[in-house]
CSV table of N, CA and C and ligand atoms in Angstrom, one decimal:
chain,number,residue,atom,x,y,z
A,1,UNK,N,-49.5,31.1,2.3
A,1,UNK,CA,-50.2,29.3,3.1
A,1,UNK,C,-50.8,28.3,1.6
A,2,UNK,N,-50.2,27.0,2.3
A,2,UNK,CA,-51.0,26.3,1.5
A,2,UNK,C,-52.3,26.1,1.6
A,3,UNK,N,-52.9,25.6,1.1
A,3,UNK,CA,-54.8,25.2,1.3
A,3,UNK,C,-54.5,23.9,1.8
A,4,UNK,N,-55.7,23.4,2.6
A,4,UNK,CA,-55.6,22.4,3.2
A,4,UNK,C,-55.2,21.3,2.7
A,5,UNK,N,-56.1,21.3,1.4
A,5,UNK,CA,-55.7,20.0,0.5
A,5,UNK,C,-54.5,19.6,-0.1
A,6,UNK,N,-53.7,20.9,0.3
A,6,UNK,CA,-52.3,20.7,0.3
A,6,UNK,C,-51.4,20.3,1.6
A,7,UNK,N,-52.2,20.7,2.6
A,7,UNK,CA,-51.2,20.9,3.6
A,7,UNK,C,-51.4,19.4,4.1
A,8,UNK,N,-52.5,19.2,4.2
A,8,UNK,CA,-52.9,17.5,4.5
A,8,UNK,C,-51.6,16.3,4.2
A,9,UNK,N,-51.6,16.4,2.6
A,9,UNK,CA,-50.4,15.2,2.7
A,9,UNK,C,-48.9,15.1,3.5
A,10,UNK,N,-48.7,16.8,3.6
A,10,UNK,CA,-47.2,17.0,4.8
A,10,UNK,C,-47.8,16.4,6.0
A,11,UNK,N,-49.1,17.0,6.5
A,11,UNK,CA,-49.2,16.8,8.0
A,11,UNK,C,-49.3,15.4,8.5
A,12,UNK,N,-50.1,14.1,7.4
A,12,UNK,CA,-50.2,13.1,7.4
A,12,UNK,C,-48.6,12.0,7.5
A,13,UNK,N,-47.7,13.1,6.7
A,13,UNK,CA,-46.2,12.3,6.5
A,13,UNK,C,-46.0,12.2,8.1
A,14,UNK,N,-45.9,13.4,8.2
A,14,UNK,CA,-44.9,13.8,9.1
A,14,UNK,C,-45.8,13.0,10.7
A,15,UNK,N,-47.1,12.7,10.3
A,15,UNK,CA,-47.5,11.5,11.4
A,15,UNK,C,-47.5,10.2,11.4
A,16,UNK,N,-46.5,10.0,10.4
A,16,UNK,CA,-46.2,8.4,10.4
A,16,UNK,C,-47.0,7.7,9.2
A,17,UNK,N,-47.6,8.5,8.6
A,17,UNK,CA,-48.8,7.8,7.7
A,17,UNK,C,-48.1,7.3,6.2
A,18,UNK,N,-48.6,6.4,5.4
A,18,UNK,CA,-48.0,6.1,4.3
A,18,UNK,C,-48.9,7.0,3.4
A,19,UNK,N,-48.6,7.8,2.6
A,19,UNK,CA,-49.4,8.8,2.0
A,19,UNK,C,-49.2,8.5,0.0
A,20,UNK,N,-50.2,8.6,-0.3
A,20,UNK,CA,-50.4,8.5,-1.8
A,20,UNK,C,-51.6,9.5,-2.2
A,21,UNK,N,-51.1,10.1,-3.1
A,21,UNK,CA,-51.8,11.1,-3.7
A,21,UNK,C,-52.6,10.8,-4.9
A,22,UNK,N,-54.0,10.3,-4.8
A,22,UNK,CA,-54.1,9.6,-5.8
A,22,UNK,C,-54.8,10.5,-7.3
A,23,UNK,N,-55.1,11.5,-6.9
A,23,UNK,CA,-55.4,12.9,-8.0
A,23,UNK,C,-55.5,14.3,-6.5
A,24,UNK,N,-55.9,14.9,-8.1
A,24,UNK,CA,-55.9,16.2,-6.8
A,24,UNK,C,-57.0,16.4,-6.3
A,25,UNK,N,-58.0,15.5,-5.9
A,25,UNK,CA,-58.9,15.6,-4.9
A,25,UNK,C,-59.1,14.2,-4.0
A,26,UNK,N,-58.4,13.3,-4.4
A,26,UNK,CA,-58.1,12.2,-3.6
A,26,UNK,C,-57.1,11.5,-3.1
A,27,UNK,N,-56.8,11.5,-1.6
A,27,UNK,CA,-55.9,11.2,-0.6
A,27,UNK,C,-56.0,9.8,0.0
A,28,UNK,N,-55.1,9.1,-0.5
A,28,UNK,CA,-55.2,8.0,0.1
A,28,UNK,C,-54.2,7.7,1.4
A,29,UNK,N,-54.2,7.8,3.0
A,29,UNK,CA,-53.2,7.9,3.8
A,29,UNK,C,-53.5,6.0,4.5
A,30,UNK,N,-52.5,5.7,5.0
A,30,UNK,CA,-52.4,4.5,5.9
A,30,UNK,C,-51.5,4.4,6.3
A,31,UNK,N,-51.4,3.7,7.9
A,31,UNK,CA,-50.7,2.8,8.6
A,31,UNK,C,-51.4,1.7,8.9
A,32,UNK,N,-50.8,0.9,9.4
A,32,UNK,CA,-51.2,-0.3,10.1
A,32,UNK,C,-52.4,-0.1,10.9
A,33,UNK,N,-53.6,-0.6,10.4
A,33,UNK,CA,-54.9,-0.8,11.2
A,33,UNK,C,-55.8,0.3,10.9
A,34,UNK,N,-55.0,1.2,10.2
A,34,UNK,CA,-55.8,2.7,9.3
A,34,UNK,C,-55.4,2.8,8.0
A,35,UNK,N,-56.8,2.9,7.4
A,35,UNK,CA,-57.1,2.9,6.2
A,35,UNK,C,-57.7,4.2,5.6
A,36,UNK,N,-57.0,5.7,5.5
A,36,UNK,CA,-58.0,6.4,5.1
A,36,UNK,C,-58.3,6.7,4.2
A,37,UNK,N,-59.6,7.2,3.7
A,37,UNK,CA,-59.4,8.3,2.2
A,37,UNK,C,-60.8,9.1,2.6
A,38,UNK,N,-60.0,10.2,1.7
A,38,UNK,CA,-59.8,11.7,2.3
A,38,UNK,C,-60.3,12.1,0.2
A,39,UNK,N,-61.3,12.7,0.0
A,39,UNK,CA,-61.9,12.8,-1.0
A,39,UNK,C,-62.7,14.7,-0.6
A,40,UNK,N,-62.3,15.9,-1.9
A,40,UNK,CA,-62.7,17.2,-1.7
A,40,UNK,C,-63.3,17.0,-2.7
A,41,UNK,N,-64.3,18.0,-2.6
A,41,UNK,CA,-65.4,18.6,-3.5
A,41,UNK,C,-65.9,19.8,-2.7
A,42,UNK,N,-65.8,20.7,-3.6
A,42,UNK,CA,-66.6,21.8,-3.6
A,42,UNK,C,-68.2,21.6,-4.4
A,43,UNK,N,-69.3,21.8,-3.6
A,43,UNK,CA,-70.4,21.9,-3.6
A,43,UNK,C,-71.5,22.2,-2.9
A,44,UNK,N,-72.5,22.7,-3.3
A,44,UNK,CA,-73.3,22.8,-2.1
A,44,UNK,C,-74.3,21.9,-1.7
A,45,UNK,N,-74.3,22.1,-0.1
A,45,UNK,CA,-74.6,20.7,0.5
A,45,UNK,C,-76.0,20.2,0.2
A,46,UNK,N,-77.1,21.4,-0.4
A,46,UNK,CA,-78.3,20.5,-0.9
A,46,UNK,C,-77.6,19.4,-1.7
A,47,UNK,N,-77.3,19.8,-2.5
A,47,UNK,CA,-76.4,18.7,-3.7
A,47,UNK,C,-76.1,17.4,-2.8
A,48,UNK,N,-74.8,18.0,-1.9
A,48,UNK,CA,-74.0,17.1,-1.9
A,48,UNK,C,-75.3,15.9,-1.0
A,49,UNK,N,-75.8,16.6,0.2
A,49,UNK,CA,-77.0,15.4,0.6
A,49,UNK,C,-77.9,14.8,0.3
A,50,UNK,N,-77.8,15.2,-1.5
A,50,UNK,CA,-78.3,14.0,-2.1
A,50,UNK,C,-77.9,13.2,-2.8
A,51,UNK,N,-76.3,13.7,-2.9
A,51,UNK,CA,-75.4,12.7,-3.7
A,51,UNK,C,-74.8,11.9,-2.5
A,52,UNK,N,-74.6,12.1,-1.9
A,52,UNK,CA,-74.0,11.1,-0.5
A,52,UNK,C,-74.7,10.1,0.4
A,53,UNK,N,-76.0,10.5,-0.4
A,53,UNK,CA,-77.2,9.2,0.0
A,53,UNK,C,-76.4,7.6,-0.1
A,54,UNK,N,-75.8,8.1,-1.1
A,54,UNK,CA,-75.4,6.3,-1.7
A,54,UNK,C,-74.4,5.9,-0.9
A,55,UNK,N,-74.0,6.4,0.3
A,55,UNK,CA,-72.8,6.5,0.9
A,55,UNK,C,-73.2,6.2,2.3
A,56,UNK,N,-72.2,5.4,3.3
A,56,UNK,CA,-72.8,5.6,4.8
A,56,UNK,C,-71.2,6.1,5.2
A,57,UNK,N,-71.3,7.4,5.6
A,57,UNK,CA,-70.3,8.2,6.3
A,57,UNK,C,-69.7,8.0,7.3
A,58,UNK,N,-68.8,7.8,7.6
A,58,UNK,CA,-67.9,7.7,9.0
A,58,UNK,C,-67.4,9.0,9.7
A,59,UNK,N,-67.5,10.1,9.0
A,59,UNK,CA,-67.4,11.3,9.6
A,59,UNK,C,-67.5,12.3,8.8
A,60,UNK,N,-68.4,13.6,9.3
A,60,UNK,CA,-68.4,14.8,8.2
A,60,UNK,C,-68.5,15.5,9.5
A,61,UNK,N,-67.6,16.8,8.3
A,61,UNK,CA,-66.9,17.9,9.7
A,61,UNK,C,-67.4,19.5,8.6
A,62,UNK,N,-67.6,19.8,9.2
A,62,UNK,CA,-68.2,21.2,8.7
A,62,UNK,C,-67.6,22.3,10.0
A,63,UNK,N,-66.6,23.0,9.1
A,63,UNK,CA,-65.9,24.3,10.6
A,63,UNK,C,-66.5,25.4,9.6
A,64,UNK,N,-66.9,26.4,10.7
A,64,UNK,CA,-67.3,27.4,10.4
A,64,UNK,C,-68.8,27.7,9.6
A,65,UNK,N,-69.2,26.8,9.6
A,65,UNK,CA,-70.6,26.2,8.1
A,65,UNK,C,-72.1,26.6,9.1
A,66,UNK,N,-72.4,25.7,10.1
A,66,UNK,CA,-73.7,25.3,10.3
A,66,UNK,C,-74.8,26.7,10.3
A,67,UNK,N,-73.4,27.4,11.0
A,67,UNK,CA,-74.0,28.9,11.1
A,67,UNK,C,-75.1,29.8,9.9
A,68,UNK,N,-74.5,29.2,8.6
A,68,UNK,CA,-74.8,29.7,7.6
A,68,UNK,C,-75.9,28.8,6.9
A,69,UNK,N,-76.6,28.1,7.4
A,69,UNK,CA,-77.5,27.3,6.5
A,69,UNK,C,-79.2,27.2,7.7
A,70,UNK,N,-79.7,26.7,7.5
A,70,UNK,CA,-81.1,26.5,7.8
A,70,UNK,C,-80.9,25.1,9.1
A,71,UNK,N,-80.1,25.6,10.0
A,71,UNK,CA,-79.8,23.7,10.9
A,71,UNK,C,-81.1,22.8,10.9
A,72,UNK,N,-82.3,23.4,11.3
A,72,UNK,CA,-83.4,22.8,11.5
A,72,UNK,C,-83.9,21.6,10.2
A,73,UNK,N,-83.2,22.2,9.0
A,73,UNK,CA,-83.7,21.2,8.4
A,73,UNK,C,-82.1,20.2,7.7
A,74,UNK,N,-81.1,21.4,7.8
A,74,UNK,CA,-79.7,20.6,7.5
A,74,UNK,C,-78.9,20.1,8.2
A,75,UNK,N,-79.4,20.4,9.8
A,75,UNK,CA,-78.4,19.2,10.7
A,75,UNK,C,-79.1,18.0,10.5
A,76,UNK,N,-80.6,17.2,10.3
A,76,UNK,CA,-81.1,16.4,10.5
A,76,UNK,C,-80.5,15.4,9.1
A,77,UNK,N,-80.3,16.1,8.1
A,77,UNK,CA,-80.3,15.8,6.8
A,77,UNK,C,-78.7,15.2,6.6
A,78,UNK,N,-77.9,16.3,7.1
A,78,UNK,CA,-76.4,15.5,7.3
A,78,UNK,C,-76.4,14.3,8.5
A,79,UNK,N,-76.7,14.4,9.5
A,79,UNK,CA,-76.6,13.2,10.5
A,79,UNK,C,-77.3,12.3,10.2
A,80,UNK,N,-78.2,12.1,9.2
A,80,UNK,CA,-78.9,11.0,8.9
A,80,UNK,C,-77.8,10.1,7.7
A,81,UNK,N,-76.8,11.1,7.4
A,81,UNK,CA,-76.0,10.0,6.1
A,81,UNK,C,-75.2,9.1,7.2
A,82,UNK,N,-74.7,9.7,8.1
A,82,UNK,CA,-73.4,8.6,9.2
A,82,UNK,C,-74.1,7.1,9.4
A,83,UNK,N,-73.4,6.7,9.0
A,83,UNK,CA,-73.6,5.2,9.5
A,83,UNK,C,-73.2,5.3,10.9
A,84,UNK,N,-74.0,4.2,11.7
A,84,UNK,CA,-74.1,4.0,12.8
A,84,UNK,C,-72.9,4.0,13.5
A,85,UNK,N,-72.5,5.1,14.9
A,85,UNK,CA,-71.3,5.3,15.0
A,85,UNK,C,-70.6,6.5,14.8
A,86,UNK,N,-71.2,6.7,13.4
A,86,UNK,CA,-70.3,7.9,12.7
A,86,UNK,C,-70.0,9.1,13.4
A,87,UNK,N,-69.3,9.4,12.8
A,87,UNK,CA,-69.0,11.3,13.8
A,87,UNK,C,-69.5,12.2,13.0
A,88,UNK,N,-69.9,13.4,14.1
A,88,UNK,CA,-70.2,14.8,13.1
A,88,UNK,C,-69.5,16.0,13.9
A,89,UNK,N,-68.3,16.6,13.2
A,89,UNK,CA,-67.8,17.5,13.8
A,89,UNK,C,-67.7,18.6,13.3
A,90,UNK,N,-68.6,19.6,13.8
A,90,UNK,CA,-69.0,21.1,13.0
A,90,UNK,C,-68.4,21.7,14.3
A,91,UNK,N,-67.2,22.2,14.6
A,91,UNK,CA,-67.3,23.5,15.2
A,91,UNK,C,-67.6,25.1,14.8
A,92,UNK,N,-68.0,25.6,15.3
A,92,UNK,CA,-67.6,27.1,14.5
A,92,UNK,C,-67.2,28.3,15.8
A,93,UNK,N,-66.0,28.5,15.5
A,93,UNK,CA,-64.4,29.0,16.2
A,93,UNK,C,-64.7,30.2,14.7
A,94,UNK,N,-64.0,31.1,15.3
A,94,UNK,CA,-63.6,32.1,14.7
A,94,UNK,C,-62.5,32.7,15.4
A,95,UNK,N,-61.7,33.5,15.0
A,95,UNK,CA,-60.6,34.1,15.7
A,95,UNK,C,-60.5,35.3,15.9
A,96,UNK,N,-61.5,36.3,15.0
A,96,UNK,CA,-62.1,37.6,15.4
A,96,UNK,C,-61.4,38.6,14.2
A,97,UNK,N,-60.5,37.8,13.1
A,97,UNK,CA,-60.2,38.5,12.0
A,97,UNK,C,-60.8,38.1,10.9
A,98,UNK,N,-61.0,38.7,9.6
A,98,UNK,CA,-61.2,38.4,8.4
A,98,UNK,C,-60.2,38.8,7.7
A,99,UNK,N,-60.0,37.8,6.7
A,99,UNK,CA,-58.8,38.1,6.0
A,99,UNK,C,-59.1,38.0,4.5
A,100,UNK,N,-58.8,38.7,3.6
A,100,UNK,CA,-58.7,37.9,2.1
A,100,UNK,C,-57.8,37.7,1.4
A,101,UNK,N,-57.8,36.5,0.7
A,101,UNK,CA,-56.8,35.9,0.3
A,101,UNK,C,-56.9,35.4,-1.2
A,102,UNK,N,-56.6,35.9,-2.3
A,102,UNK,CA,-55.2,36.8,-2.0
A,102,UNK,C,-55.9,37.8,-1.5
A,103,UNK,N,-55.1,38.7,-1.8
A,103,UNK,CA,-55.0,40.7,-1.2
A,103,UNK,C,-55.4,41.1,-2.8
A,104,UNK,N,-56.2,42.0,-2.9
A,104,UNK,CA,-56.6,42.7,-4.1
A,104,UNK,C,-56.3,43.9,-3.9
A,105,UNK,N,-56.4,44.2,-3.0
A,105,UNK,CA,-56.4,46.5,-2.8
A,105,UNK,C,-56.7,45.7,-0.8
A,106,UNK,N,-55.3,46.7,-0.8
A,106,UNK,CA,-55.4,46.4,0.7
A,106,UNK,C,-56.1,47.4,1.3
A,107,UNK,N,-56.3,49.0,1.0
A,107,UNK,CA,-57.1,49.7,1.2
A,107,UNK,C,-58.6,49.4,1.5
A,108,UNK,N,-58.8,48.7,0.2
A,108,UNK,CA,-60.0,48.3,0.0
A,108,UNK,C,-60.5,46.9,1.2
A,109,UNK,N,-59.8,45.8,1.1
A,109,UNK,CA,-59.8,44.6,2.3
A,109,UNK,C,-60.1,45.8,3.4
A,110,UNK,N,-59.1,46.6,4.1
A,110,UNK,CA,-59.4,46.7,5.3
A,110,UNK,C,-60.5,47.7,6.0
A,111,UNK,N,-61.2,48.6,4.9
A,111,UNK,CA,-62.3,48.8,4.5
A,111,UNK,C,-63.4,48.2,5.0
A,112,UNK,N,-63.2,46.5,4.2
A,112,UNK,CA,-64.4,45.8,4.3
A,112,UNK,C,-64.8,44.8,5.9
W,201,SAM,C1,-67.3,30.6,7.3
W,201,SAM,S1,-66.7,30.3,6.2
W,201,SAM,C2,-65.8,28.4,6.6
W,201,SAM,C3,-64.6,27.9,5.6
W,201,SAM,C4,-63.4,27.3,6.2
W,201,SAM,N1,-64.3,26.0,6.8
W,201,SAM,C5,-63.0,27.4,7.4
W,201,SAM,O1,-63.4,27.3,8.7
W,201,SAM,O2,-62.0,28.5,7.1
W,201,SAM,C6,-68.3,29.5,5.3
W,201,SAM,C7,-67.5,28.3,4.2
W,201,SAM,O3,-69.6,27.8,3.9
W,201,SAM,C8,-69.2,27.4,2.5
W,201,SAM,N2,-71.0,27.6,2.4
W,201,SAM,C9,-72.3,28.8,2.4
W,201,SAM,N3,-72.9,28.3,2.2
W,201,SAM,C10,-72.8,26.9,2.0
W,201,SAM,C11,-73.5,25.8,0.9
W,201,SAM,N4,-74.8,26.0,0.9
W,201,SAM,N5,-73.7,24.6,0.8
W,201,SAM,C12,-72.3,24.3,0.7
W,201,SAM,N6,-70.6,25.3,1.1
W,201,SAM,C13,-71.2,26.3,1.5
W,201,SAM,C14,-68.8,28.7,2.2
W,201,SAM,O4,-68.7,28.9,0.6
W,201,SAM,C15,-67.4,29.0,2.6
W,201,SAM,O5,-66.5,28.5,2.1
């Protein structure tokens, strides 16, 4: 399966968006009236919050994440990064199965 960063250009193109892959971590998608820049970075949330204050964010997404951090401190800090009217999408959904990829040892993976 392709990683999300790899899947997004294909999905955007299928939606009729013009897609420009600026680098491995930067994607630019456009259509009339919409100009969306996507940047991905692997970073600890505390470091992200400190660095992210340089900009006002339109959208923050964190799937299956808030249950792993201290919500009383992390959630207000994340919300404070949003521009007025910005969106925060933070679902915690789980299909009930944990999968290790790539598979290393099938028996051990099942035992875990
Ligand atoms: C349950 S996984 C969800 C991954 C992915 N969003 C998904 O839905 O498949 C939780 C993710 O949060 C990341 N994570 C945990 N603590 C973090 C922290 N302090 N800062 C940044 N990421 C963290 C983990 O590395 C992991 O990728």
